[in-house]
């Protein structure tokens, strides 16, 4: 502490040396002639920022995350809002709006606490391990848990007669048991984890999670999830007239009948709005588009700070518009919840009876495995953005520390009545855009999240956000999840025939149950009166896996990845080595076979067989290809020698490379372009 303060002026301690003009200056890409404010110098993991700069950077990270943090508890707590079918009995024994506010604030508090440990990276005494990554990497409530949580709670409430509080308590108890998965994986070698769960498996699962969740975003955008699911359900009978068609083509409504009429359910929660409209009304669609277009506008014209916080700024702007306008004299937003909320709150001000639901074990284990793989990738990306080594003993220790923090966070968050956490990836973009990777910004982000969590008025304000405004924001967030999954697939292994086959099979089954969920829930394994509780538990577990798209896709991709042999030739690759033949192993000086992996990054180069003209110039007459072995570099970076088997196939070439004459198999000369340092 004293070492940080020593030798620094009061101005540097308070304000720091960061160029705030770059952070706050808007961008006009279509009109400006200059390049704008140049980015500031890079601030490393342990560099000093200054109190004000650290708080600003931490606020930026917190705002970049908060939209994603509040969405899972809002979606889960929506299940407590309705009533049991054909009755006036509510699902929740308490007040649903208070449950929603508490779950949002509990999530923020837990994220703040566990982000502190993630950023600190405490070394475990007398062991090679540490707790936390020790980099600017923040923790957030995982979207991955939402599909399973909604399915489990719905089953427990509808099929088992539990209240929302009882169902949520059983979910928390099961999460405590399954949270041991990341802790166990933290002691495994990273290469084994990546081999069992390659990018083709993780990418498919993450993409399917986004596909599953985006429907929730659109339901909110149209007015609310409850009215979206019930606006054509529960019809009533009514007398009506049906048409009769005559031979001359005319029709006359002269037949009396009994018709089914939709109930005309309107969207809206009377505790936070005075406007009640049918699902999909143009007013709701317009409010959602205000948020969606604001995100796009800030991405194009916003300053780095605005771009990093575009989601929450767009949400605030949409909320402001909804609060200022009226529909037929009625308000879209009322503040009764904010007025009634406490000023300060904390964890365990509302509790849930901890239970256990065995059928959820397998799906939740899949969830924790997927979040563990996400953590490995996100932590590696954070270290890369922080300009740190991503390989080696130090990097491995940090990644394992992040995994251990994931496991402990899963247990602690369940004890703290919150959904499990995982390492968030949004912070990597903030680091790259601001050139600040200092952990001081991470500690400040933890402070802001904790502060937002304990302020009761903040949580109450979040619960008053109109569903349409929230839907415009969450639709964008869930689409980002889909894009992240696609990116993992593309940036992973090349799309060979094998990987495309795995992708097709897993997506076929997953998209099928996502679009037609009754395929697995209707008559696949019906419940019978004489079914024992043990068999019922097994049946519920299997149906839960098969009816949830991303778990079905995950199991399919995992099994196929383990049983389908790897195609070593990669004949249908679409990656950067598309069309290239994998080089064979060659004998080293020791007489042993070299590993294929040593040559995989050195593709064949295009060469041209040349003929000498009468004037002394060289004319290419036939394309050839050579394979250059990698250990050909001298101390000065010059290529020392080339050993090249030549084929008669056309290959890609690297530009701006020195030409080296080589001999073809038939004795003619060829010119190869070989990059420096190969």
mmCIF file of N, CA and C in Angstrom, residues 327-369:
data_model
loop_
_atom_site.group_PDB
_atom_site.id
_atom_site.type_symbol
_atom_site.label_atom_id
_atom_site.label_comp_id
_atom_site.label_asym_id
_atom_site.label_seq_id
_atom_site.Cartn_x
_atom_site.Cartn_y
_atom_site.Cartn_z
ATOM 1 N N UNK A 327 -50.426 6.750 -22.577
ATOM 2 C CA UNK A 327 -51.336 6.172 -23.561
ATOM 3 C C UNK A 327 -52.759 6.411 -23.072
ATOM 4 N N UNK A 328 -53.467 7.275 -23.794
ATOM 5 C CA UNK A 328 -54.838 7.638 -23.430
ATOM 6 C C UNK A 328 -54.921 8.134 -21.988
ATOM 7 N N UNK A 329 -53.918 8.934 -21.619
ATOM 8 C CA UNK A 329 -53.892 9.526 -20.285
ATOM 9 C C UNK A 329 -53.364 8.621 -19.194
ATOM 10 N N UNK A 330 -52.965 7.402 -19.533
ATOM 11 C CA UNK A 330 -52.466 6.446 -18.544
ATOM 12 C C UNK A 330 -50.956 6.304 -18.676
ATOM 13 N N UNK A 331 -50.292 6.065 -17.545
ATOM 14 C CA UNK A 331 -48.839 6.006 -17.500
ATOM 15 C C UNK A 331 -48.328 4.593 -17.812
ATOM 16 N N UNK A 332 -47.221 4.547 -18.569
ATOM 17 C CA UNK A 332 -46.552 3.276 -18.803
ATOM 18 C C UNK A 332 -45.753 2.826 -17.577
ATOM 19 N N UNK A 333 -45.338 3.788 -16.747
ATOM 20 C CA UNK A 333 -44.504 3.476 -15.583
ATOM 21 C C UNK A 333 -45.100 4.167 -14.361
ATOM 22 N N UNK A 334 -45.320 3.416 -13.303
ATOM 23 C CA UNK A 334 -45.677 3.994 -12.007
ATOM 24 C C UNK A 334 -44.614 3.573 -11.000
ATOM 25 N N UNK A 335 -44.396 4.381 -10.002
ATOM 26 C CA UNK A 335 -43.248 4.214 -9.102
ATOM 27 C C UNK A 335 -43.638 3.730 -7.715
ATOM 28 N N UNK A 336 -44.759 3.059 -7.585
ATOM 29 C CA UNK A 336 -45.175 2.597 -6.256
ATOM 30 C C UNK A 336 -44.145 1.641 -5.651
ATOM 31 N N UNK A 337 -43.572 0.768 -6.475
ATOM 32 C CA UNK A 337 -42.572 -0.178 -5.962
ATOM 33 C C UNK A 337 -41.351 0.551 -5.421
ATOM 34 N N UNK A 338 -40.918 1.599 -6.132
ATOM 35 C CA UNK A 338 -39.736 2.347 -5.683
ATOM 36 C C UNK A 338 -40.027 3.050 -4.364
ATOM 37 N N UNK A 339 -41.209 3.598 -4.240
ATOM 38 C CA UNK A 339 -41.563 4.301 -3.008
ATOM 39 C C UNK A 339 -41.621 3.365 -1.811
ATOM 40 N N UNK A 340 -42.047 2.117 -2.035
ATOM 41 C CA UNK A 340 -42.213 1.167 -0.937
ATOM 42 C C UNK A 340 -40.933 0.391 -0.610
ATOM 43 N N UNK A 341 -39.934 0.454 -1.474
ATOM 44 C CA UNK A 341 -38.714 -0.337 -1.272
ATOM 45 C C UNK A 341 -37.865 0.253 -0.154
ATOM 46 N N UNK A 342 -37.122 -0.609 0.556
ATOM 47 C CA UNK A 342 -36.226 -0.098 1.609
ATOM 48 C C UNK A 342 -35.032 0.618 0.998
ATOM 49 N N UNK A 343 -34.434 1.514 1.777
ATOM 50 C CA UNK A 343 -33.267 2.236 1.286
ATOM 51 C C UNK A 343 -32.050 1.343 1.160
ATOM 52 N N UNK A 344 -31.816 0.487 2.158
ATOM 53 C CA UNK A 344 -30.666 -0.420 2.172
ATOM 54 C C UNK A 344 -31.182 -1.837 2.397
ATOM 55 N N UNK A 345 -30.606 -2.798 1.692
ATOM 56 C CA UNK A 345 -30.983 -4.199 1.865
ATOM 57 C C UNK A 345 -29.729 -5.061 1.787
ATOM 58 N N UNK A 346 -29.889 -6.347 1.999
ATOM 59 C CA UNK A 346 -28.738 -7.254 1.952
ATOM 60 C C UNK A 346 -29.265 -8.662 1.685
ATOM 61 N N UNK A 347 -28.335 -9.608 1.671
ATOM 62 C CA UNK A 347 -28.693 -11.005 1.458
ATOM 63 C C UNK A 347 -29.514 -11.538 2.632
ATOM 64 N N UNK A 348 -30.313 -12.558 2.329
ATOM 65 C CA UNK A 348 -31.081 -13.320 3.317
ATOM 66 C C UNK A 348 -32.187 -12.499 3.992
ATOM 67 N N UNK A 349 -32.510 -11.346 3.422
ATOM 68 C CA UNK A 349 -33.701 -10.668 3.911
ATOM 69 C C UNK A 349 -34.961 -11.413 3.469
ATOM 70 N N UNK A 350 -34.812 -12.293 2.492
ATOM 71 C CA UNK A 350 -35.855 -13.229 2.103
ATOM 72 C C UNK A 350 -35.190 -14.579 1.891
ATOM 73 N N UNK A 351 -35.766 -15.627 2.441
ATOM 74 C CA UNK A 351 -35.158 -16.955 2.369
ATOM 75 C C UNK A 351 -36.088 -17.934 1.664
ATOM 76 N N UNK A 352 -35.489 -19.045 1.237
ATOM 77 C CA UNK A 352 -36.219 -20.102 0.547
ATOM 78 C C UNK A 352 -35.868 -21.436 1.188
ATOM 79 N N UNK A 353 -36.833 -22.334 1.369
ATOM 80 C CA UNK A 353 -36.541 -23.636 2.000
ATOM 81 C C UNK A 353 -35.694 -24.506 1.073
ATOM 82 N N UNK A 354 -34.471 -24.793 1.500
ATOM 83 C CA UNK A 354 -33.547 -25.573 0.674
ATOM 84 C C UNK A 354 -34.061 -27.010 0.558
ATOM 85 N N UNK A 355 -34.111 -27.505 -0.632
ATOM 86 C CA UNK A 355 -34.541 -28.878 -0.902
ATOM 87 C C UNK A 355 -33.623 -29.531 -1.909
ATOM 88 N N UNK A 356 -34.159 -30.509 -2.624
ATOM 89 C CA UNK A 356 -33.346 -31.259 -3.587
ATOM 90 C C UNK A 356 -34.280 -31.862 -4.628
ATOM 91 N N UNK A 357 -33.851 -31.813 -5.899
ATOM 92 C CA UNK A 357 -34.636 -32.374 -6.996
ATOM 93 C C UNK A 357 -33.691 -33.210 -7.861
ATOM 94 N N UNK A 358 -33.721 -34.520 -7.668
ATOM 95 C CA UNK A 358 -32.767 -35.421 -8.311
ATOM 96 C C UNK A 358 -32.787 -35.358 -9.835
ATOM 97 N N UNK A 359 -33.951 -35.270 -10.508
ATOM 98 C CA UNK A 359 -33.919 -35.231 -11.977
ATOM 99 C C UNK A 359 -33.140 -34.062 -12.571
ATOM 100 N N UNK A 360 -32.875 -33.032 -11.782
ATOM 101 C CA UNK A 360 -32.145 -31.880 -12.314
ATOM 102 C C UNK A 360 -30.637 -32.046 -12.227
ATOM 103 N N UNK A 361 -30.149 -33.141 -11.647
ATOM 104 C CA UNK A 361 -28.703 -33.305 -11.445
ATOM 105 C C UNK A 361 -27.964 -33.349 -12.780
ATOM 106 N N UNK A 362 -28.397 -34.234 -13.685
ATOM 107 C CA UNK A 362 -27.694 -34.383 -14.965
ATOM 108 C C UNK A 362 -27.713 -33.086 -15.770
ATOM 109 N N UNK A 363 -28.875 -32.445 -15.966
ATOM 110 C CA UNK A 363 -28.841 -31.176 -16.710
ATOM 111 C C UNK A 363 -27.966 -30.108 -16.059
ATOM 112 N N UNK A 364 -28.010 -30.001 -14.731
ATOM 113 C CA UNK A 364 -27.194 -28.981 -14.073
ATOM 114 C C UNK A 364 -25.707 -29.315 -14.143
ATOM 115 N N UNK A 365 -25.356 -30.609 -14.111
ATOM 116 C CA UNK A 365 -23.951 -30.982 -14.309
ATOM 117 C C UNK A 365 -23.471 -30.556 -15.691
ATOM 118 N N UNK A 366 -24.326 -30.744 -16.701
ATOM 119 C CA UNK A 366 -23.984 -30.277 -18.046
ATOM 120 C C UNK A 366 -23.794 -28.763 -18.040
ATOM 121 N N UNK A 367 -24.667 -28.056 -17.336
ATOM 122 C CA UNK A 367 -24.560 -26.601 -17.240
ATOM 123 C C UNK A 367 -23.214 -26.196 -16.651
ATOM 124 N N UNK A 368 -22.809 -26.817 -15.559
ATOM 125 C CA UNK A 368 -21.552 -26.439 -14.908
ATOM 126 C C UNK A 368 -20.342 -26.830 -15.750
ATOM 127 N N UNK A 369 -20.432 -27.923 -16.494
ATOM 128 C CA UNK A 369 -19.330 -28.280 -17.394
ATOM 129 C C UNK A 369 -19.167 -27.222 -18.474
#
